[in-house]
Amino acid sequence: MKVLIVGSGGREHAIAQSVAKSPKADKIYCAPGNAGIGQIAECVPIGAMEFDKLVAFAKEKEIGLVIVGMDDPLVGGLVDEMEKAGIRTFGPRKNAAILEGSKAFSKDLMKRYGIPTAGYETFDQPQDALAYLEMIEFPIVLKADGLALGKGVLICDNLEQAREGVKAIMQDKQFGSAGNRLVVEQFMKGREVSVLAFVDGRTIKTMTSAQDHKRAYDDDLGPNTGGMGTFSPSPFYTKEIDDFCQKYIYQATVNAMAAEGREFKGVIFFGLMLTEFGPRVLEYNARFGDPEAQVVLPRMKNDIIEVLEACIDGRLDEVDLQFEENAAVCVVLASEGYPVNYEKGFPIKGLEKFDGQDSYFCFHAGTVKTDQGIVTNGGRVLGVTAKGSDLKEARANAYEAAQWVSFENKYMRHDIGKAIDEA
């Protein structure tokens, strides 16, 4: 089977690596891909939002399976276009990807179906949001309604910060059209946990848990990013919590989407907050997390193509999803200045040290191959992942491996997985 992966980040590299292990994959393409993906797949210069070109390429190459990794093409309807052309595609259709595409939609869905989440209000006009802020207690959370590369969330401790946040999101359009609508949400205290799940429209099978680190700097300081590192599994995600979530959050969400006429097939990312009142949904994503995929997929025992096809065909109930009894930690190596301003084009040294390793991985995100070799080409450059018998060993291994790689302006957090010391 020929497989086409759509995307260019560390998540797509992790997907490509899993696909490459499947005996079902004869040939892998990635559009547009990156330098790391290019070592295991043929990268084609087609952007993730160039739907006509992607469909034409898939037909020309007789692609047997398309895997859409990124949020923008999912929300934009790439799966619908591929299906119209008769091409088997993994990912939610446009009317289901709205689960991530609109935070207002997802909050309203949770309210209608009694899925536990924080209280909220939604606003289309900045003056209405500003008036509401005068009446509420702080801290609160401001969320741009649409896609914002994981950065459209502001935690505000007081009224002044909240006013500035409304201006940045709705008036200055810091996150573009994503800020046309604003969600003002109660602040929830607790530990965050990410749980990814395969869904076939009615059956849901959860993967092993993970925890992301969104802030740019150590001790969870600085602006939100797409993610600076992650670990799996979360020691705080207990059997009791899982039992509750399976009944009242995971299956309830799948059932709610079906009841709305928005059958969901693909991956749902559940961002959870473990509060003193029980688990609550922070957010949904309609695809693999990044960098969560970099610690979850390397631990999955199943043939990924078999699982994806079961989702497409509505027979996920036949799959026994299994994960290794170990742990993994991913440390993101970024360009200094990310996520605001940073330089590109610096040569990367040490990548060859990962060749032939089975417990150490270097997933490329912002890289490109040039005449000078592989150079930096983004804010998040690499995701260095290591396995271990437990989280502490995996963390030590990941930070050791992070030193194998060097490039000018290299930056990373030094406290990824620090929370496991408290478990």
CSV table of C-alpha atoms in Angstrom, one decimal:
chain,number,residue,atom,x,y,z
A,1,MET,CA,0.0,0.0,0.0
A,2,LYS,CA,1.1,3.6,-0.8
A,3,VAL,CA,0.6,6.0,2.1
A,4,LEU,CA,0.5,9.8,2.0
A,5,ILE,CA,0.9,11.8,5.2
A,6,VAL,CA,-0.1,15.4,5.2
A,7,GLY,CA,1.9,17.8,7.4
A,8,SER,CA,5.4,18.9,8.2
A,9,GLY,CA,6.0,18.7,12.0
A,10,GLY,CA,7.3,16.4,14.7
A,11,ARG,CA,3.9,14.8,14.9
A,12,GLU,CA,4.0,13.8,11.2
A,13,HIS,CA,7.5,12.5,11.7
A,14,ALA,CA,6.3,10.3,14.6
A,15,ILE,CA,3.4,9.1,12.4
A,16,ALA,CA,5.7,8.4,9.5
A,17,GLN,CA,8.0,6.4,11.7
A,18,SER,CA,5.1,4.2,12.9
A,19,VAL,CA,3.8,3.8,9.4
A,20,ALA,CA,7.3,2.7,8.2
A,21,LYS,CA,7.2,-0.2,10.7
A,22,SER,CA,4.1,-1.6,9.2
A,23,PRO,CA,4.5,-4.4,6.6
A,24,LYS,CA,1.4,-2.9,4.9
A,25,ALA,CA,3.3,0.2,3.8
A,26,ASP,CA,5.2,-0.3,0.5
A,27,LYS,CA,5.9,3.4,-0.1
A,28,ILE,CA,5.4,6.5,2.1
A,29,TYR,CA,5.0,10.0,0.8
A,30,CYS,CA,4.7,13.2,2.9
A,31,ALA,CA,3.4,16.6,1.8
A,32,PRO,CA,5.3,18.8,2.5
A,33,GLY,CA,7.3,16.9,5.1
A,34,ASN,CA,10.7,18.0,6.5
A,35,ALA,CA,14.3,16.9,6.5
A,36,GLY,CA,13.8,14.1,9.1
A,37,ILE,CA,10.7,12.7,7.4
A,38,GLY,CA,12.6,12.8,4.1
A,39,GLN,CA,14.9,10.0,5.5
A,40,ILE,CA,12.0,7.5,5.6
A,41,ALA,CA,9.5,8.9,3.1
A,42,GLU,CA,9.5,10.8,-0.2
A,43,CYS,CA,8.6,14.4,0.5
A,44,VAL,CA,6.6,16.2,-2.1
A,45,PRO,CA,6.4,20.1,-2.3
A,46,ILE,CA,2.7,20.4,-1.8
A,47,GLY,CA,1.3,22.6,1.0
A,48,ALA,CA,-1.1,21.1,3.5
A,49,MET,CA,-3.8,23.5,2.4
A,50,GLU,CA,-3.4,22.9,-1.4
A,51,PHE,CA,-6.3,20.5,-1.5
A,52,ASP,CA,-6.6,20.3,-5.3
A,53,LYS,CA,-3.0,19.4,-5.7
A,54,LEU,CA,-3.1,16.9,-2.8
A,55,VAL,CA,-6.1,15.1,-4.3
A,56,ALA,CA,-4.5,15.1,-7.8
A,57,PHE,CA,-1.3,13.7,-6.3
A,58,ALA,CA,-3.1,11.0,-4.4
A,59,LYS,CA,-5.0,9.9,-7.5
A,60,GLU,CA,-1.9,10.0,-9.7
A,61,LYS,CA,0.1,7.9,-7.3
A,62,GLU,CA,-2.8,5.5,-6.5
A,63,ILE,CA,-2.5,6.2,-2.8
A,64,GLY,CA,-4.1,3.6,-0.6
A,65,LEU,CA,-4.3,5.6,2.6
A,66,VAL,CA,-4.0,9.3,3.3
A,67,ILE,CA,-3.3,10.4,6.9
A,68,VAL,CA,-4.0,14.0,7.7
A,69,GLY,CA,-1.9,15.1,10.6
A,70,MET,CA,-2.5,18.8,10.9
A,71,ASP,CA,-5.4,20.8,12.2
A,72,ASP,CA,-5.8,23.4,9.4
A,73,PRO,CA,-6.5,20.9,6.6
A,74,LEU,CA,-8.8,18.9,8.8
A,75,VAL,CA,-10.9,21.9,9.8
A,76,GLY,CA,-10.8,23.1,6.2
A,77,GLY,CA,-12.3,19.8,4.9
A,78,LEU,CA,-9.4,17.9,3.2
A,79,VAL,CA,-10.8,14.6,4.3
A,80,ASP,CA,-14.1,15.4,2.6
A,81,GLU,CA,-12.3,16.3,-0.6
A,82,MET,CA,-10.2,13.1,-0.6
A,83,GLU,CA,-13.3,11.0,0.1
A,84,LYS,CA,-15.2,12.6,-2.8
A,85,ALA,CA,-12.3,11.4,-5.0
A,86,GLY,CA,-12.7,7.9,-3.7
A,87,ILE,CA,-9.4,8.0,-1.6
A,88,ARG,CA,-9.4,6.3,1.8
A,89,THR,CA,-8.4,9.0,4.3
A,90,PHE,CA,-7.9,8.9,8.1
A,91,GLY,CA,-9.1,11.9,10.0
A,92,PRO,CA,-12.4,13.6,10.8
A,93,ARG,CA,-14.5,15.2,8.1
A,94,LYS,CA,-15.0,19.0,8.2
A,95,ASN,CA,-18.3,18.9,10.1
A,96,ALA,CA,-16.6,16.8,12.9
A,97,ALA,CA,-13.3,18.6,12.9
A,98,ILE,CA,-15.2,21.6,14.2
A,99,LEU,CA,-14.7,20.0,17.6
A,100,GLU,CA,-11.2,21.6,17.4
A,101,GLY,CA,-12.0,24.3,14.9
A,102,SER,CA,-14.4,26.2,17.2
A,103,LYS,CA,-13.9,26.4,21.0
A,104,ALA,CA,-17.4,28.0,21.2
A,105,PHE,CA,-18.9,24.9,19.5
A,106,SER,CA,-17.0,22.4,21.7
A,107,LYS,CA,-18.0,24.3,24.9
A,108,ASP,CA,-21.7,24.5,23.8
A,109,LEU,CA,-21.5,20.7,23.0
A,110,MET,CA,-20.2,19.9,26.4
A,111,LYS,CA,-22.9,22.1,28.0
A,112,ARG,CA,-25.7,20.4,26.0
A,113,TYR,CA,-24.6,16.9,26.8
A,114,GLY,CA,-23.5,17.3,30.4
A,115,ILE,CA,-19.8,16.7,29.7
A,116,PRO,CA,-17.8,18.1,32.7
A,117,THR,CA,-15.9,21.3,31.8
A,118,ALA,CA,-15.3,24.8,33.2
A,119,GLY,CA,-18.1,27.4,33.2
A,120,TYR,CA,-17.8,29.9,30.3
A,121,GLU,CA,-19.4,32.7,28.2
A,122,THR,CA,-18.9,33.4,24.5
A,123,PHE,CA,-18.6,36.8,22.9
A,124,ASP,CA,-18.6,38.2,19.3
A,125,GLN,CA,-18.0,41.8,20.2
A,126,PRO,CA,-15.1,43.1,22.3
A,127,GLN,CA,-17.2,45.6,24.2
A,128,ASP,CA,-19.5,42.9,25.4
A,129,ALA,CA,-16.6,40.8,26.6
A,130,LEU,CA,-15.1,43.8,28.4
A,131,ALA,CA,-18.4,44.5,30.2
A,132,TYR,CA,-18.6,40.9,31.3
A,133,LEU,CA,-15.1,41.1,32.8
A,134,GLU,CA,-16.3,43.8,35.2
A,135,MET,CA,-18.7,41.3,36.8
A,136,ILE,CA,-16.6,38.2,37.3
A,137,GLU,CA,-13.9,36.9,39.7
A,138,PHE,CA,-10.3,36.2,38.7
A,139,PRO,CA,-8.2,34.4,37.5
A,140,ILE,CA,-10.0,33.6,34.2
A,141,VAL,CA,-8.9,32.2,30.9
A,142,LEU,CA,-9.4,33.9,27.5
A,143,LYS,CA,-9.5,31.6,24.4
A,144,ALA,CA,-9.5,32.6,20.8
A,145,ASP,CA,-12.4,30.6,19.2
A,146,GLY,CA,-10.5,29.3,16.2
A,147,LEU,CA,-7.2,27.6,15.4
A,148,ALA,CA,-4.1,29.5,16.8
A,149,LEU,CA,-1.3,27.0,16.7
A,150,GLY,CA,-1.9,26.1,20.3
A,151,LYS,CA,-1.1,29.6,21.4
A,152,GLY,CA,-4.5,31.4,21.5
A,153,VAL,CA,-5.1,30.9,25.2
A,154,LEU,CA,-4.3,33.6,27.8
A,155,ILE,CA,-4.5,33.1,31.6
A,156,CYS,CA,-5.4,36.4,33.2
A,157,ASP,CA,-4.9,37.0,36.9
A,158,ASN,CA,-6.7,40.4,37.1
A,159,LEU,CA,-9.0,42.8,35.2
A,160,GLU,CA,-6.1,44.8,33.6
A,161,GLN,CA,-4.6,41.6,32.1
A,162,ALA,CA,-8.0,40.5,30.9
A,163,ARG,CA,-8.7,43.8,29.2
A,164,GLU,CA,-5.3,43.6,27.4
A,165,GLY,CA,-6.1,40.1,26.4
A,166,VAL,CA,-9.4,41.0,24.8
A,167,LYS,CA,-7.7,43.8,22.9
A,168,ALA,CA,-4.9,41.5,21.7
A,169,ILE,CA,-7.3,38.7,20.6
A,170,MET,CA,-10.4,40.5,19.3
A,171,GLN,CA,-9.1,44.0,18.3
A,172,ASP,CA,-5.4,43.6,17.4
A,173,LYS,CA,-6.1,40.2,15.9
A,174,GLN,CA,-2.9,38.7,17.4
A,175,PHE,CA,-4.2,35.3,16.3
A,176,GLY,CA,-5.8,36.4,13.1
A,177,SER,CA,-9.4,35.4,12.4
A,178,ALA,CA,-9.2,32.9,15.2
A,179,GLY,CA,-10.0,35.8,17.5
A,180,ASN,CA,-13.3,36.9,15.8
A,181,ARG,CA,-15.0,35.2,18.6
A,182,LEU,CA,-13.8,34.9,22.2
A,183,VAL,CA,-14.5,32.3,25.0
A,184,VAL,CA,-14.1,33.6,28.5
A,185,GLU,CA,-13.7,30.6,30.8
A,186,GLN,CA,-13.4,29.9,34.5
A,187,PHE,CA,-9.9,29.1,35.6
A,188,MET,CA,-9.5,25.5,36.8
A,189,LYS,CA,-6.8,24.4,39.2
A,190,GLY,CA,-5.2,21.0,39.1
A,191,ARG,CA,-2.9,18.9,37.0
A,192,GLU,CA,-3.2,18.7,33.2
A,193,VAL,CA,-3.3,15.4,31.4
A,194,SER,CA,-3.5,14.7,27.7
A,195,VAL,CA,-5.3,11.5,26.5
A,196,LEU,CA,-5.4,10.7,22.8
A,197,ALA,CA,-8.0,8.3,21.5
A,198,PHE,CA,-8.8,6.5,18.3
A,199,VAL,CA,-12.5,6.8,17.2
A,200,ASP,CA,-14.5,5.1,14.5
A,201,GLY,CA,-17.7,7.0,14.8
A,202,ARG,CA,-19.1,5.0,17.7
A,203,THR,CA,-16.3,3.1,19.4
A,204,ILE,CA,-13.5,4.8,21.2
A,205,LYS,CA,-10.1,3.3,22.2
A,206,THR,CA,-7.9,5.5,24.4
A,207,MET,CA,-4.1,5.5,24.1
A,208,THR,CA,-1.7,5.8,27.0
A,209,SER,CA,-1.8,9.1,28.9
A,210,ALA,CA,0.7,12.0,28.5
A,211,GLN,CA,1.4,15.4,29.9
A,212,ASP,CA,2.5,18.4,27.8
A,213,HIS,CA,4.5,21.5,28.9
A,214,LYS,CA,3.0,24.5,27.1
A,215,ARG,CA,4.9,27.5,28.5
A,216,ALA,CA,8.1,28.6,26.8
A,217,TYR,CA,10.3,28.8,29.9
A,218,ASP,CA,11.2,26.7,33.0
A,219,ASP,CA,8.8,26.6,35.9
A,220,ASP,CA,5.9,27.1,33.4
A,221,LEU,CA,6.7,30.8,32.8
A,222,GLY,CA,6.5,32.8,29.6
A,223,PRO,CA,4.1,32.7,26.7
A,224,ASN,CA,2.1,29.6,25.5
A,225,THR,CA,3.8,27.6,22.8
A,226,GLY,CA,2.8,24.6,20.7
A,227,GLY,CA,4.5,22.5,23.4
A,228,MET,CA,8.0,22.3,24.8
A,229,GLY,CA,8.1,18.7,25.8
A,230,THR,CA,6.0,15.9,27.2
A,231,PHE,CA,6.1,12.6,29.1
A,232,SER,CA,4.1,9.4,29.1
A,233,PRO,CA,2.4,7.9,31.0
A,234,SER,CA,1.1,10.4,33.5
A,235,PRO,CA,1.5,9.0,37.1
A,236,PHE,CA,-1.4,11.2,38.1
A,237,TYR,CA,-3.9,9.5,35.7
A,238,THR,CA,-5.2,6.7,37.9
A,239,LYS,CA,-7.5,3.8,37.1
A,240,GLU,CA,-10.3,5.6,39.0
A,241,ILE,CA,-9.8,8.7,36.9
A,242,ASP,CA,-9.8,6.7,33.7
A,243,ASP,CA,-13.0,4.9,34.7
A,244,PHE,CA,-14.7,8.2,35.2
A,245,CYS,CA,-13.4,9.7,32.0
A,246,GLN,CA,-14.3,6.7,29.9
A,247,LYS,CA,-18.0,7.0,30.9
A,248,TYR,CA,-18.6,10.7,31.4
A,249,ILE,CA,-16.1,12.3,28.9
A,250,TYR,CA,-14.7,10.0,26.2
A,251,GLN,CA,-17.7,7.9,25.2
A,252,ALA,CA,-20.0,10.8,26.0
A,253,THR,CA,-18.2,13.0,23.5
A,254,VAL,CA,-18.3,10.4,20.8
A,255,ASN,CA,-22.0,9.9,21.4
A,256,ALA,CA,-22.7,13.7,21.5
A,257,MET,CA,-21.0,14.2,18.1
A,258,ALA,CA,-23.0,11.3,16.6
A,259,ALA,CA,-26.2,12.8,18.0
A,260,GLU,CA,-25.4,16.1,16.4
A,261,GLY,CA,-25.0,14.4,13.0
A,262,ARG,CA,-21.2,14.9,13.1
A,263,GLU,CA,-19.9,11.4,13.2
A,264,PHE,CA,-16.3,11.5,14.3
A,265,LYS,CA,-13.7,9.2,12.8
A,266,GLY,CA,-10.0,9.9,13.6
A,267,VAL,CA,-8.2,10.9,16.7
A,268,ILE,CA,-9.7,13.0,19.5
A,269,PHE,CA,-7.2,14.7,21.8
A,270,PHE,CA,-8.7,15.2,25.2
A,271,GLY,CA,-7.0,17.9,27.2
A,272,LEU,CA,-8.0,17.3,30.8
A,273,MET,CA,-7.6,19.1,34.1
A,274,LEU,CA,-7.6,16.9,37.2
A,275,THR,CA,-9.4,19.2,39.6
A,276,GLU,CA,-10.5,18.7,43.2
A,277,PHE,CA,-14.0,18.1,41.9
A,278,GLY,CA,-12.9,15.5,39.4
A,279,PRO,CA,-11.6,15.5,35.8
A,280,ARG,CA,-12.8,18.4,33.5
A,281,VAL,CA,-12.2,18.9,29.8
A,282,LEU,CA,-9.9,21.8,29.0
A,283,GLU,CA,-10.0,21.4,25.3
A,284,TYR,CA,-10.5,19.0,22.4
A,285,ASN,CA,-8.2,18.6,19.4
A,286,ALA,CA,-9.2,16.6,16.3
A,287,ARG,CA,-5.8,15.0,15.7
A,288,PHE,CA,-2.7,13.6,17.3
A,289,GLY,CA,-1.1,16.0,19.7
A,290,ASP,CA,2.3,17.5,19.0
A,291,PRO,CA,4.5,16.7,21.0
A,292,GLU,CA,2.3,14.1,22.6
A,293,ALA,CA,2.5,11.9,19.5
A,294,GLN,CA,6.3,11.7,20.0
A,295,VAL,CA,5.9,9.9,23.3
A,296,VAL,CA,2.7,7.9,22.7
A,297,LEU,CA,3.3,6.4,19.3
A,298,PRO,CA,6.8,5.0,20.0
A,299,ARG,CA,5.2,3.0,22.9
A,300,MET,CA,2.3,1.6,20.8
A,301,LYS,CA,2.7,-2.1,20.0
A,302,ASN,CA,0.0,-2.2,17.3
A,303,ASP,CA,0.4,-1.9,13.5
A,304,ILE,CA,-0.7,1.7,13.1
A,305,ILE,CA,-2.2,1.1,9.6
A,306,GLU,CA,-4.4,-1.7,10.9
A,307,VAL,CA,-5.7,0.7,13.6
A,308,LEU,CA,-6.3,3.6,11.2
A,309,GLU,CA,-8.1,1.3,8.8
A,310,ALA,CA,-10.3,-0.1,11.6
A,311,CYS,CA,-11.3,3.5,12.4
A,312,ILE,CA,-12.2,4.2,8.8
A,313,ASP,CA,-14.2,1.0,8.4
A,314,GLY,CA,-16.1,1.3,11.7
A,315,ARG,CA,-14.6,-1.8,13.3
A,316,LEU,CA,-12.4,-0.4,16.0
A,317,ASP,CA,-14.1,-2.6,18.5
A,318,GLU,CA,-12.1,-5.5,17.0
A,319,VAL,CA,-8.8,-3.9,17.9
A,320,ASP,CA,-6.9,-4.7,21.0
A,321,LEU,CA,-4.9,-1.5,21.5
A,322,GLN,CA,-1.7,-2.2,23.4
A,323,PHE,CA,1.2,-0.1,24.7
A,324,GLU,CA,4.6,-1.0,26.1
A,325,GLU,CA,5.1,-1.2,29.9
A,326,ASN,CA,7.6,1.5,30.0
A,327,ALA,CA,7.8,5.3,29.8
A,328,ALA,CA,9.0,8.0,27.3
A,329,VAL,CA,10.0,11.7,27.6
A,330,CYS,CA,10.3,14.2,24.8
A,331,VAL,CA,12.4,17.4,25.1
A,332,VAL,CA,11.8,20.0,22.4
A,333,LEU,CA,14.9,21.7,21.1
A,334,ALA,CA,13.7,25.2,19.9
A,335,SER,CA,15.2,28.3,18.3
A,336,GLU,CA,15.9,30.9,21.0
A,337,GLY,CA,13.2,33.5,20.9
A,338,TYR,CA,10.4,31.0,20.1
A,339,PRO,CA,7.4,31.6,20.0
A,340,VAL,CA,7.9,35.3,19.2
A,341,ASN,CA,11.0,36.1,17.1
A,342,TYR,CA,13.7,33.7,16.1
A,343,GLU,CA,16.3,33.1,13.4
A,344,LYS,CA,16.5,30.2,10.9
A,345,GLY,CA,19.1,28.6,8.7
A,346,PHE,CA,21.6,27.3,11.3
A,347,PRO,CA,23.3,23.9,10.5
A,348,ILE,CA,22.4,21.1,12.9
A,349,LYS,CA,25.1,18.8,14.2
A,350,GLY,CA,24.9,15.4,15.8
A,351,LEU,CA,21.8,13.9,14.2
A,352,GLU,CA,23.7,10.8,13.1
A,353,LYS,CA,24.0,9.7,16.7
A,354,PHE,CA,20.4,8.6,16.6
A,355,ASP,CA,20.9,6.2,13.7
A,356,GLY,CA,20.3,2.6,14.7
A,357,GLN,CA,18.9,3.5,18.1
A,358,ASP,CA,15.7,1.7,19.3
A,359,SER,CA,15.1,3.7,22.5
A,360,TYR,CA,16.2,7.1,21.4
A,361,PHE,CA,14.4,9.2,18.7
A,362,CYS,CA,14.9,12.6,17.1
A,363,PHE,CA,11.7,13.8,15.5
A,364,HIS,CA,12.2,16.7,13.2
A,365,ALA,CA,9.8,19.7,13.3
A,366,GLY,CA,11.4,22.9,11.9
A,367,THR,CA,14.1,21.5,9.6
A,368,VAL,CA,15.0,21.6,6.0
A,369,LYS,CA,17.7,19.9,3.9
A,370,THR,CA,20.0,22.3,2.0
A,371,ASP,CA,23.4,22.1,0.2
A,372,GLN,CA,25.0,22.7,3.6
A,373,GLY,CA,23.1,19.8,5.1
A,374,ILE,CA,20.1,19.9,7.5
A,375,VAL,CA,19.5,23.3,9.0
A,376,THR,CA,16.9,24.9,11.3
A,377,ASN,CA,13.7,26.1,9.7
A,378,GLY,CA,11.3,26.9,12.5
A,379,GLY,CA,10.6,27.7,16.1
A,380,ARG,CA,10.4,24.2,17.3
A,381,VAL,CA,13.3,22.5,15.6
A,382,LEU,CA,13.5,18.9,17.0
A,383,GLY,CA,11.8,16.7,19.5
A,384,VAL,CA,14.3,14.4,21.3
A,385,THR,CA,12.5,11.4,22.7
A,386,ALA,CA,13.9,8.6,24.9
A,387,LYS,CA,12.4,5.6,26.5
A,388,GLY,CA,13.1,4.2,29.9
A,389,SER,CA,11.9,1.5,32.3
A,390,ASP,CA,10.2,4.3,34.2
A,391,LEU,CA,9.7,8.0,33.9
A,392,LYS,CA,12.8,9.1,35.8
A,393,GLU,CA,15.0,6.9,33.6
A,394,ALA,CA,13.3,8.1,30.5
A,395,ARG,CA,13.7,11.7,31.5
A,396,ALA,CA,17.4,11.2,32.3
A,397,ASN,CA,17.9,9.5,28.9
A,398,ALA,CA,16.0,12.3,27.0
A,399,TYR,CA,18.2,15.0,28.5
A,400,GLU,CA,21.3,13.0,27.8
A,401,ALA,CA,20.3,12.6,24.2
A,402,ALA,CA,19.3,16.3,23.9
A,403,GLN,CA,23.0,17.0,24.3
A,404,TRP,CA,23.9,14.9,21.3
A,405,VAL,CA,22.5,17.6,19.0
A,406,SER,CA,23.8,21.2,18.6
A,407,PHE,CA,22.9,24.3,16.5
A,408,GLU,CA,23.3,28.0,17.0
A,409,ASN,CA,20.6,29.6,19.3
A,410,LYS,CA,19.5,26.1,20.6
A,411,TYR,CA,17.0,26.5,23.5
A,412,MET,CA,15.2,24.0,25.6
A,413,ARG,CA,13.4,23.8,28.9
A,414,HIS,CA,15.3,21.9,31.6
A,415,ASP,CA,12.3,20.9,33.7
A,416,ILE,CA,10.3,18.6,31.4
A,417,GLY,CA,8.8,15.9,33.6
A,418,LYS,CA,9.8,17.6,36.8
A,419,ALA,CA,6.3,16.9,38.1
A,420,ILE,CA,7.0,13.2,38.2
A,421,ASP,CA,9.2,13.8,41.2
A,422,GLU,CA,6.1,14.7,43.1
A,423,ALA,CA,4.1,11.6,42.1
